[in-house]
């Protein structure tokens, strides 16, 4: 199956990143060859208060906004504290030096970089729960292993080509 044979590179800044920094970082990373997918993780920035006395009130957080990645508008719904980059094995060594240069230039804080397997790359039970049987050829292989049966893919995954 295409897209499953890649190595994860986890970038872990020592603080949460501002949207401007995330935008610059993602655009720089996507300019590299051999990038399969990029995931951003961090605490959620909700659009509404979901519980308590203020339930339903709109949250006006300055960091929940749209950023532009490779010419495509993406809503940033998290305070980014971790970035996982999937890189093809043949491009890993060449890209590691470039990624280090990008991080030194873009990040305003110290960071750590780890190489390994931090995401699922093979079909999971959750994929079958979400998409049903024989879905493998009907979806983008980059989202295999990232299914949450109770969420909508459009709310959690943005495919940037």
CSV table of N, CA and C in Angstrom, one decimal:
chain,number,residue,atom,x,y,z
A,1,UNK,N,0.8,-1.2,0.0
A,1,UNK,CA,0.0,0.0,0.0
A,1,UNK,C,0.9,1.2,0.0
A,2,UNK,N,0.6,2.2,-0.9
A,2,UNK,CA,1.5,3.4,-0.9
A,2,UNK,C,1.3,4.3,0.3
A,3,UNK,N,2.4,5.0,0.7
A,3,UNK,CA,2.3,5.9,1.8
A,3,UNK,C,2.5,5.4,3.1
A,4,UNK,N,2.7,4.0,3.3
A,4,UNK,CA,2.8,3.5,4.6
A,4,UNK,C,4.3,3.3,5.0
A,5,UNK,N,5.2,3.4,4.1
A,5,UNK,CA,6.6,3.2,4.4
A,5,UNK,C,7.3,4.4,4.7
A,6,UNK,N,7.1,5.1,5.8
A,6,UNK,CA,7.8,6.4,6.1
A,6,UNK,C,8.2,6.4,7.5
A,7,UNK,N,9.2,7.3,7.8
A,7,UNK,CA,9.7,7.4,9.1
A,7,UNK,C,9.2,8.7,9.7
A,8,UNK,N,8.8,8.7,11.0
A,8,UNK,CA,8.3,9.9,11.7
A,8,UNK,C,9.5,10.7,12.3
A,9,UNK,N,9.4,12.0,12.2
A,9,UNK,CA,10.4,12.9,12.9
A,9,UNK,C,9.5,13.8,13.8
A,10,UNK,N,9.7,13.7,15.1
A,10,UNK,CA,9.0,14.5,16.0
A,10,UNK,C,9.8,15.7,16.4
A,11,UNK,N,9.2,16.8,16.2
A,11,UNK,CA,9.8,18.1,16.6
A,11,UNK,C,9.1,18.6,17.8
A,12,UNK,N,9.8,18.8,18.9
A,12,UNK,CA,9.2,19.1,20.2
A,12,UNK,C,9.8,20.4,20.7
A,13,UNK,N,9.2,21.6,20.4
A,13,UNK,CA,9.7,22.8,20.9
A,13,UNK,C,9.4,22.9,22.5
A,14,UNK,N,10.2,23.7,23.2
A,14,UNK,CA,10.1,23.8,24.6
A,14,UNK,C,8.9,24.7,25.1
A,15,UNK,N,8.2,25.3,24.1
A,15,UNK,CA,7.1,26.0,24.4
A,15,UNK,C,6.0,25.9,23.3
A,16,UNK,N,4.8,26.4,23.6
A,16,UNK,CA,3.8,26.4,22.5
A,16,UNK,C,4.1,27.5,21.5
A,17,UNK,N,3.8,27.2,20.3
A,17,UNK,CA,4.1,28.1,19.2
A,17,UNK,C,2.9,29.0,18.8
A,18,UNK,N,3.3,30.2,18.4
A,18,UNK,CA,2.3,31.1,17.9
A,18,UNK,C,1.9,30.7,16.5
A,19,UNK,N,0.7,31.1,16.0
A,19,UNK,CA,0.2,30.8,14.6
A,19,UNK,C,1.2,31.2,13.5
A,20,UNK,N,1.8,32.4,13.7
A,20,UNK,CA,2.8,32.9,12.7
A,20,UNK,C,4.0,32.0,12.6
A,21,UNK,N,4.5,31.5,13.7
A,21,UNK,CA,5.6,30.6,13.7
A,21,UNK,C,5.2,29.2,13.1
A,22,UNK,N,4.0,28.7,13.4
A,22,UNK,CA,3.5,27.5,12.9
A,22,UNK,C,3.4,27.6,11.3
A,23,UNK,N,2.9,28.7,10.9
A,23,UNK,CA,2.7,28.9,9.4
A,23,UNK,C,4.0,28.9,8.7
A,24,UNK,N,5.0,29.6,9.3
A,24,UNK,CA,6.3,29.6,8.7
A,24,UNK,C,7.0,28.3,8.7
A,25,UNK,N,6.9,27.6,9.8
A,25,UNK,CA,7.5,26.2,10.0
A,25,UNK,C,6.9,25.2,9.0
A,26,UNK,N,5.5,25.2,8.9
A,26,UNK,CA,4.9,24.2,8.0
A,26,UNK,C,5.2,24.5,6.6
A,27,UNK,N,5.2,25.7,6.2
A,27,UNK,CA,5.5,26.1,4.8
A,27,UNK,C,7.0,25.7,4.4
A,28,UNK,N,7.9,25.9,5.4
A,28,UNK,CA,9.3,25.5,5.1
A,28,UNK,C,9.4,24.0,5.0
A,29,UNK,N,8.7,23.3,5.9
A,29,UNK,CA,8.8,21.8,5.9
A,29,UNK,C,8.2,21.2,4.6
A,30,UNK,N,7.1,21.8,4.2
A,30,UNK,CA,6.4,21.3,3.0
A,30,UNK,C,7.2,21.6,1.7
A,31,UNK,N,8.2,22.5,1.8
A,31,UNK,CA,9.0,22.7,0.6
A,31,UNK,C,10.1,21.6,0.4
A,32,UNK,N,10.3,20.8,1.4
A,32,UNK,CA,11.2,19.7,1.3
A,32,UNK,C,10.7,18.5,0.4
A,33,UNK,N,11.6,17.8,-0.2
A,33,UNK,CA,11.2,16.6,-0.9
A,33,UNK,C,11.0,15.4,0.0
A,34,UNK,N,10.1,14.5,-0.3
A,34,UNK,CA,9.9,13.2,0.4
A,34,UNK,C,9.1,13.3,1.6
A,35,UNK,N,8.3,14.5,1.8
A,35,UNK,CA,7.4,14.6,2.9
A,35,UNK,C,6.1,13.9,2.6
A,36,UNK,N,5.7,13.0,3.5
A,36,UNK,CA,4.4,12.3,3.3
A,36,UNK,C,3.3,13.0,4.0
A,37,UNK,N,3.5,13.3,5.3
A,37,UNK,CA,2.4,14.0,6.0
A,37,UNK,C,3.0,14.7,7.2
A,38,UNK,N,2.3,15.7,7.6
A,38,UNK,CA,2.7,16.5,8.8
A,38,UNK,C,1.6,16.6,9.7
A,39,UNK,N,1.8,16.3,11.0
A,39,UNK,CA,0.7,16.4,12.0
A,39,UNK,C,1.2,17.4,13.0
A,40,UNK,N,0.2,18.2,13.5
A,40,UNK,CA,0.5,19.2,14.6
A,40,UNK,C,-0.4,18.7,15.8
A,41,UNK,N,0.2,18.8,16.9
A,41,UNK,CA,-0.5,18.4,18.2
A,41,UNK,C,-0.3,19.5,19.2
A,42,UNK,N,-1.3,19.5,20.1
A,42,UNK,CA,-1.3,20.5,21.2
A,42,UNK,C,-2.6,20.6,21.8
A,43,UNK,N,-2.7,21.4,22.9
A,43,UNK,CA,-4.0,21.6,23.5
A,43,UNK,C,-5.0,22.3,22.6
A,44,UNK,N,-6.2,21.8,22.6
A,44,UNK,CA,-7.3,22.3,21.8
A,44,UNK,C,-7.6,23.8,22.1
A,45,UNK,N,-8.0,24.5,21.1
A,45,UNK,CA,-8.5,25.9,21.3
A,45,UNK,C,-10.0,25.8,20.8
A,46,UNK,N,-10.9,25.6,21.7
A,46,UNK,CA,-12.3,25.4,21.3
A,46,UNK,C,-12.9,26.7,20.7
A,47,UNK,N,-13.9,26.6,19.9
A,47,UNK,CA,-14.6,27.8,19.4
A,47,UNK,C,-15.8,28.2,20.3
A,48,UNK,N,-16.2,27.3,21.1
A,48,UNK,CA,-17.3,27.6,22.1
A,48,UNK,C,-17.0,26.9,23.4
A,49,UNK,N,-17.5,27.4,24.5
A,49,UNK,CA,-17.4,26.8,25.8
A,49,UNK,C,-18.4,25.6,25.8
A,50,UNK,N,-17.9,24.4,26.1
A,50,UNK,CA,-18.7,23.2,26.0
A,50,UNK,C,-19.4,22.8,27.3
A,51,UNK,N,-19.0,23.4,28.4
A,51,UNK,CA,-19.6,22.9,29.7
A,51,UNK,C,-19.5,24.1,30.7
A,52,UNK,N,-20.3,24.0,31.7
A,52,UNK,CA,-20.3,25.0,32.8
A,52,UNK,C,-21.3,26.1,32.6
A,53,UNK,N,-21.3,27.1,33.4
A,53,UNK,CA,-22.3,28.1,33.3
A,53,UNK,C,-22.2,29.0,32.1
A,54,UNK,N,-21.0,29.0,31.4
A,54,UNK,CA,-20.9,29.8,30.2
A,54,UNK,C,-21.1,28.9,28.9
A,55,UNK,N,-21.7,27.8,29.1
A,55,UNK,CA,-21.9,26.8,28.0
A,55,UNK,C,-22.5,27.5,26.8
A,56,UNK,N,-21.9,27.3,25.6
A,56,UNK,CA,-22.4,27.9,24.4
A,56,UNK,C,-21.8,29.3,24.0
A,57,UNK,N,-21.1,29.9,24.9
A,57,UNK,CA,-20.5,31.2,24.7
A,57,UNK,C,-19.3,31.0,23.7
A,58,UNK,N,-19.2,31.9,22.8
A,58,UNK,CA,-18.1,31.9,21.8
A,58,UNK,C,-16.8,32.2,22.5
A,59,UNK,N,-15.8,31.5,22.2
A,59,UNK,CA,-14.4,31.7,22.7
A,59,UNK,C,-13.7,32.5,21.7
A,60,UNK,N,-13.2,33.7,22.1
A,60,UNK,CA,-12.4,34.5,21.1
A,60,UNK,C,-11.0,34.5,21.5
A,61,UNK,N,-10.3,33.4,21.1
A,61,UNK,CA,-8.9,33.2,21.4
A,61,UNK,C,-8.1,33.7,20.2
A,62,UNK,N,-7.1,34.5,20.4
A,62,UNK,CA,-6.3,35.2,19.3
A,62,UNK,C,-5.5,34.1,18.5
A,63,UNK,N,-5.2,33.0,19.1
A,63,UNK,CA,-4.4,32.0,18.4
A,63,UNK,C,-5.3,31.0,17.6
A,64,UNK,N,-6.6,31.0,17.7
A,64,UNK,CA,-7.5,30.2,16.9
A,64,UNK,C,-7.8,31.0,15.7
A,65,UNK,N,-7.1,30.8,14.6
A,65,UNK,CA,-7.3,31.5,13.4
A,65,UNK,C,-6.8,30.7,12.2
A,66,UNK,N,-7.0,31.3,11.0
A,66,UNK,CA,-6.7,30.6,9.8
A,66,UNK,C,-5.2,31.0,9.4
A,67,UNK,N,-4.5,29.9,9.0
A,67,UNK,CA,-3.1,30.2,8.5
A,67,UNK,C,-3.1,29.7,7.1
A,68,UNK,N,-2.1,30.1,6.4
A,68,UNK,CA,-1.9,29.7,5.0
A,68,UNK,C,-0.7,28.8,4.8
A,69,UNK,N,-1.0,27.5,4.4
A,69,UNK,CA,0.0,26.5,4.2
A,69,UNK,C,0.0,26.0,2.8
A,70,UNK,N,1.1,26.3,2.1
A,70,UNK,CA,1.1,25.9,0.6
A,70,UNK,C,0.0,26.5,-0.2
A,71,UNK,N,-0.4,27.7,0.2
A,71,UNK,CA,-1.4,28.4,-0.6
A,71,UNK,C,-2.9,28.0,-0.1
A,72,UNK,N,-3.0,27.1,0.8
A,72,UNK,CA,-4.3,26.7,1.3
A,72,UNK,C,-4.6,27.2,2.7
A,73,UNK,N,-5.8,27.7,2.9
A,73,UNK,CA,-6.2,28.2,4.2
A,73,UNK,C,-6.5,27.0,5.1
A,74,UNK,N,-5.9,27.0,6.3
A,74,UNK,CA,-6.2,26.0,7.3
A,74,UNK,C,-6.5,26.6,8.6
A,75,UNK,N,-7.6,26.2,9.2
A,75,UNK,CA,-7.9,26.7,10.6
A,75,UNK,C,-7.1,26.0,11.6
A,76,UNK,N,-6.4,26.8,12.4
A,76,UNK,CA,-5.5,26.3,13.5
A,76,UNK,C,-6.4,26.2,14.7
A,77,UNK,N,-6.6,25.0,15.1
A,77,UNK,CA,-7.5,24.7,16.3
A,77,UNK,C,-6.8,24.3,17.5
A,78,UNK,N,-5.5,24.3,17.5
A,78,UNK,CA,-4.7,23.8,18.6
A,78,UNK,C,-3.5,24.8,18.8
A,79,UNK,N,-3.1,24.9,20.1
A,79,UNK,CA,-1.8,25.6,20.4
A,79,UNK,C,-0.7,24.6,20.1
A,80,UNK,N,0.0,24.8,19.1
A,80,UNK,CA,1.0,23.7,18.6
A,80,UNK,C,2.1,23.6,19.6
A,81,UNK,N,2.3,22.3,20.1
A,81,UNK,CA,3.4,22.0,21.0
A,81,UNK,C,4.2,20.9,20.5
A,82,UNK,N,3.8,20.3,19.4
A,82,UNK,CA,4.5,19.2,18.8
A,82,UNK,C,4.2,19.0,17.3
A,83,UNK,N,5.2,18.8,16.5
A,83,UNK,CA,5.0,18.6,15.1
A,83,UNK,C,5.6,17.2,14.7
A,84,UNK,N,4.8,16.4,14.0
A,84,UNK,CA,5.3,15.1,13.6
A,84,UNK,C,5.4,15.1,12.0
A,85,UNK,N,6.5,14.9,11.5
A,85,UNK,CA,6.7,14.9,10.0
A,85,UNK,C,7.0,13.5,9.6
A,86,UNK,N,6.2,13.0,8.6
A,86,UNK,CA,6.4,11.7,8.0
A,86,UNK,C,7.3,11.9,6.8
A,87,UNK,N,8.4,11.2,6.8
A,87,UNK,CA,9.4,11.4,5.7
A,87,UNK,C,9.7,10.0,5.1
A,88,UNK,N,9.8,10.0,3.7
A,88,UNK,CA,10.2,8.7,3.1
A,88,UNK,C,11.6,8.4,3.5
A,89,UNK,N,11.9,7.1,3.8
A,89,UNK,CA,13.2,6.7,4.3
A,89,UNK,C,14.4,7.1,3.4
A,90,UNK,N,14.2,7.1,2.1
A,90,UNK,CA,15.3,7.5,1.2
A,90,UNK,C,15.6,9.0,1.3
A,91,UNK,N,14.7,9.8,1.8
A,91,UNK,CA,14.9,11.2,1.9
A,91,UNK,C,15.2,11.7,3.3
A,92,UNK,N,15.3,10.7,4.3
A,92,UNK,CA,15.4,11.1,5.7
A,92,UNK,C,16.8,11.8,6.0
A,93,UNK,N,17.9,11.1,5.6
A,93,UNK,CA,19.2,11.7,5.9
A,93,UNK,C,19.4,13.1,5.3
A,94,UNK,N,19.0,13.3,4.1
A,94,UNK,CA,19.1,14.6,3.4
A,94,UNK,C,18.3,15.6,4.1
A,95,UNK,N,17.0,15.2,4.5
A,95,UNK,CA,16.1,16.2,5.0
A,95,UNK,C,16.4,16.5,6.5
A,96,UNK,N,17.1,15.7,7.2
A,96,UNK,CA,17.4,15.9,8.6
A,96,UNK,C,18.2,17.2,8.8
A,97,UNK,N,19.2,17.4,7.9
A,97,UNK,CA,20.1,18.6,8.0
A,97,UNK,C,19.2,19.8,7.6
A,98,UNK,N,18.4,19.7,6.6
A,98,UNK,CA,17.5,20.8,6.2
A,98,UNK,C,16.5,21.2,7.3
A,99,UNK,N,15.9,20.1,7.9
A,99,UNK,CA,15.0,20.4,9.0
A,99,UNK,C,15.6,21.1,10.2
A,100,UNK,N,16.8,20.7,10.5
A,100,UNK,CA,17.6,21.3,11.6
A,100,UNK,C,17.8,22.8,11.3
A,101,UNK,N,18.2,23.1,10.0
A,101,UNK,CA,18.4,24.5,9.6
A,101,UNK,C,17.1,25.3,9.7
A,102,UNK,N,16.0,24.7,9.3
A,102,UNK,CA,14.7,25.4,9.3
A,102,UNK,C,14.3,25.7,10.8
A,103,UNK,N,14.5,24.7,11.7
A,103,UNK,CA,14.2,24.9,13.1
A,103,UNK,C,15.0,25.9,13.7
A,104,UNK,N,16.3,26.0,13.4
A,104,UNK,CA,17.2,27.0,14.0
A,104,UNK,C,16.7,28.4,13.5
A,105,UNK,N,16.3,28.5,12.3
A,105,UNK,CA,15.9,29.8,11.7
A,105,UNK,C,14.5,30.2,12.2
A,106,UNK,N,13.5,29.3,12.3
A,106,UNK,CA,12.1,29.6,12.6
A,106,UNK,C,11.8,29.6,14.0
A,107,UNK,N,12.2,28.6,14.8
A,107,UNK,CA,11.7,28.5,16.2
A,107,UNK,C,12.4,29.5,17.1
A,108,UNK,N,11.6,30.2,17.9
A,108,UNK,CA,12.2,31.2,18.8
A,108,UNK,C,12.7,30.6,20.2
A,109,UNK,N,12.7,29.3,20.3
A,109,UNK,CA,13.0,28.6,21.6
A,109,UNK,C,13.8,27.4,21.3
A,110,UNK,N,14.4,26.8,22.3
A,110,UNK,CA,15.0,25.5,22.2
A,110,UNK,C,14.0,24.4,21.8
A,111,UNK,N,14.5,23.4,21.2
A,111,UNK,CA,13.7,22.3,20.7
A,111,UNK,C,14.4,21.0,20.8
A,112,UNK,N,13.7,19.9,20.7
A,112,UNK,CA,14.3,18.5,20.6
A,112,UNK,C,13.7,17.9,19.4
A,113,UNK,N,14.5,17.0,18.7
A,113,UNK,CA,14.0,16.3,17.6
A,113,UNK,C,14.3,14.8,17.8
A,114,UNK,N,13.2,14.0,17.6
A,114,UNK,CA,13.3,12.5,17.8
A,114,UNK,C,12.9,11.9,16.4
A,115,UNK,N,13.6,10.8,16.1
A,115,UNK,CA,13.3,10.0,14.9
A,115,UNK,C,12.8,8.6,15.4
A,116,UNK,N,11.7,8.2,14.8
A,116,UNK,CA,11.1,6.9,15.2
A,116,UNK,C,9.8,6.7,14.6
A,117,UNK,N,8.9,5.9,15.3
A,117,UNK,CA,7.6,5.6,14.8
A,117,UNK,C,6.6,6.2,15.9
A,118,UNK,N,6.0,7.3,15.6
A,118,UNK,CA,5.2,8.0,16.5
A,118,UNK,C,3.7,8.0,16.1
A,119,UNK,N,3.4,7.5,14.9
A,119,UNK,CA,2.0,7.4,14.4
A,119,UNK,C,1.8,6.1,13.8
A,120,UNK,N,0.5,5.7,13.7
A,120,UNK,CA,0.2,4.4,13.1
A,120,UNK,C,0.2,4.6,11.6
A,121,UNK,N,0.8,3.6,10.9
A,121,UNK,CA,0.9,3.7,9.4
A,121,UNK,C,0.1,2.6,8.7
A,122,UNK,N,-0.3,1.6,9.5
A,122,UNK,CA,-1.1,0.5,9.0
A,122,UNK,C,-2.6,0.6,9.3
A,123,UNK,N,-3.4,-0.1,8.7
A,123,UNK,CA,-4.8,-0.1,8.9
A,123,UNK,C,-5.1,-0.6,10.3
A,124,UNK,N,-6.0,0.1,11.0
A,124,UNK,CA,-6.4,-0.2,12.3
A,124,UNK,C,-7.9,-0.6,12.4
A,125,UNK,N,-8.3,-1.2,13.5
A,125,UNK,CA,-9.7,-1.5,13.8
A,125,UNK,C,-10.5,-0.2,13.6
A,126,UNK,N,-10.0,0.9,14.2
A,126,UNK,CA,-10.7,2.2,14.1
A,126,UNK,C,-10.9,2.6,12.6
A,127,UNK,N,-10.0,2.3,11.7
A,127,UNK,CA,-10.2,2.6,10.3
A,127,UNK,C,-11.4,1.8,9.8
A,128,UNK,N,-11.5,0.5,10.1
A,128,UNK,CA,-12.7,-0.3,9.7
A,128,UNK,C,-14.0,0.3,10.3
A,129,UNK,N,-13.9,0.7,11.6
A,129,UNK,CA,-15.1,1.2,12.2
A,129,UNK,C,-15.6,2.5,11.5
A,130,UNK,N,-14.6,3.3,11.1
A,130,UNK,CA,-14.9,4.6,10.5
A,130,UNK,C,-15.3,4.5,9.0
A,131,UNK,N,-14.6,3.6,8.2
A,131,UNK,CA,-14.8,3.6,6.8
A,131,UNK,C,-15.5,2.4,6.3
A,132,UNK,N,-15.6,1.3,7.1
A,132,UNK,CA,-16.2,0.1,6.6
A,132,UNK,C,-15.2,-0.9,5.9
A,133,UNK,N,-15.7,-1.9,5.3
A,133,UNK,CA,-14.8,-2.9,4.7
A,133,UNK,C,-14.4,-2.4,3.3
A,134,UNK,N,-13.2,-2.8,2.8
A,134,UNK,CA,-12.7,-2.5,1.5
A,134,UNK,C,-12.6,-1.0,1.2
A,135,UNK,N,-12.2,-0.3,2.2
A,135,UNK,CA,-12.0,1.2,2.0
A,135,UNK,C,-10.7,1.6,1.5
A,136,UNK,N,-9.7,0.7,1.5
A,136,UNK,CA,-8.3,1.0,1.3
A,136,UNK,C,-8.0,1.8,0.0
A,137,UNK,N,-8.7,1.5,-1.0
A,137,UNK,CA,-8.5,2.2,-2.3
A,137,UNK,C,-9.4,3.4,-2.5
A,138,UNK,N,-10.2,3.7,-1.5
A,138,UNK,CA,-11.2,4.8,-1.6
A,138,UNK,C,-10.8,6.1,-0.9
A,139,UNK,N,-9.8,6.0,0.0
A,139,UNK,CA,-9.3,7.1,0.8
A,139,UNK,C,-7.9,7.4,0.5
A,140,UNK,N,-7.4,8.6,0.9
A,140,UNK,CA,-6.0,9.0,0.8
A,140,UNK,C,-5.2,8.1,1.8
A,141,UNK,N,-4.2,7.4,1.3
A,141,UNK,CA,-3.4,6.5,2.2
A,141,UNK,C,-2.7,7.3,3.3
A,142,UNK,N,-2.6,8.6,3.2
A,142,UNK,CA,-1.9,9.4,4.3
A,142,UNK,C,-2.8,9.4,5.6
A,143,UNK,N,-4.1,9.2,5.5
A,143,UNK,CA,-4.9,9.3,6.7
A,143,UNK,C,-5.2,7.9,7.3
A,144,UNK,N,-4.6,6.8,6.7
A,144,UNK,CA,-4.8,5.5,7.3
A,144,UNK,C,-4.1,5.5,8.6
A,145,UNK,N,-4.7,4.9,9.6
A,145,UNK,CA,-4.2,4.9,11.0
A,145,UNK,C,-4.5,6.1,11.8
A,146,UNK,N,-5.2,7.1,11.3
A,146,UNK,CA,-5.5,8.3,12.0
A,146,UNK,C,-6.9,8.4,12.3
A,147,UNK,N,-7.7,7.4,12.1
A,147,UNK,CA,-9.2,7.5,12.2
A,147,UNK,C,-9.6,7.6,13.7
A,148,UNK,N,-10.6,8.4,13.9
A,148,UNK,CA,-11.3,8.5,15.2
A,148,UNK,C,-12.8,8.2,14.8
A,149,UNK,N,-13.4,7.1,15.1
A,149,UNK,CA,-14.7,6.7,14.6
A,149,UNK,C,-15.8,7.7,15.0
A,150,UNK,N,-15.6,8.5,16.1
A,150,UNK,CA,-16.6,9.4,16.5
A,150,UNK,C,-16.5,10.8,16.0
A,151,UNK,N,-15.4,11.1,15.2
A,151,UNK,CA,-15.2,12.5,14.7
A,151,UNK,C,-15.4,12.5,13.2
A,152,UNK,N,-15.6,13.7,12.7
A,152,UNK,CA,-15.6,13.9,11.2
A,152,UNK,C,-14.2,14.2,10.7
A,153,UNK,N,-13.8,13.5,9.6
A,153,UNK,CA,-12.5,13.7,9.1
A,153,UNK,C,-12.2,15.1,8.8
A,154,UNK,N,-13.2,15.8,8.2
A,154,UNK,CA,-13.0,17.2,7.8
A,154,UNK,C,-12.7,18.1,9.0
A,155,UNK,N,-13.1,17.7,10.2
A,155,UNK,CA,-12.8,18.5,11.4
A,155,UNK,C,-11.4,18.2,12.0
A,156,UNK,N,-10.8,17.1,11.6
A,156,UNK,CA,-9.5,16.8,12.3
A,156,UNK,C,-8.3,16.7,11.3
A,157,UNK,N,-8.6,16.4,10.0
A,157,UNK,CA,-7.6,16.2,9.1
A,157,UNK,C,-7.7,17.1,7.9
A,158,UNK,N,-6.6,17.8,7.5
A,158,UNK,CA,-6.6,18.7,6.3
A,158,UNK,C,-5.6,18.1,5.4
A,159,UNK,N,-6.0,17.7,4.2
A,159,UNK,CA,-5.0,17.2,3.2
A,159,UNK,C,-4.4,18.4,2.5
A,160,UNK,N,-3.2,18.6,2.6
A,160,UNK,CA,-2.5,19.7,1.8
A,160,UNK,C,-1.6,19.0,0.8
A,161,UNK,N,-1.8,19.3,-0.4
A,161,UNK,CA,-1.0,18.6,-1.5
A,161,UNK,C,0.2,19.5,-1.9
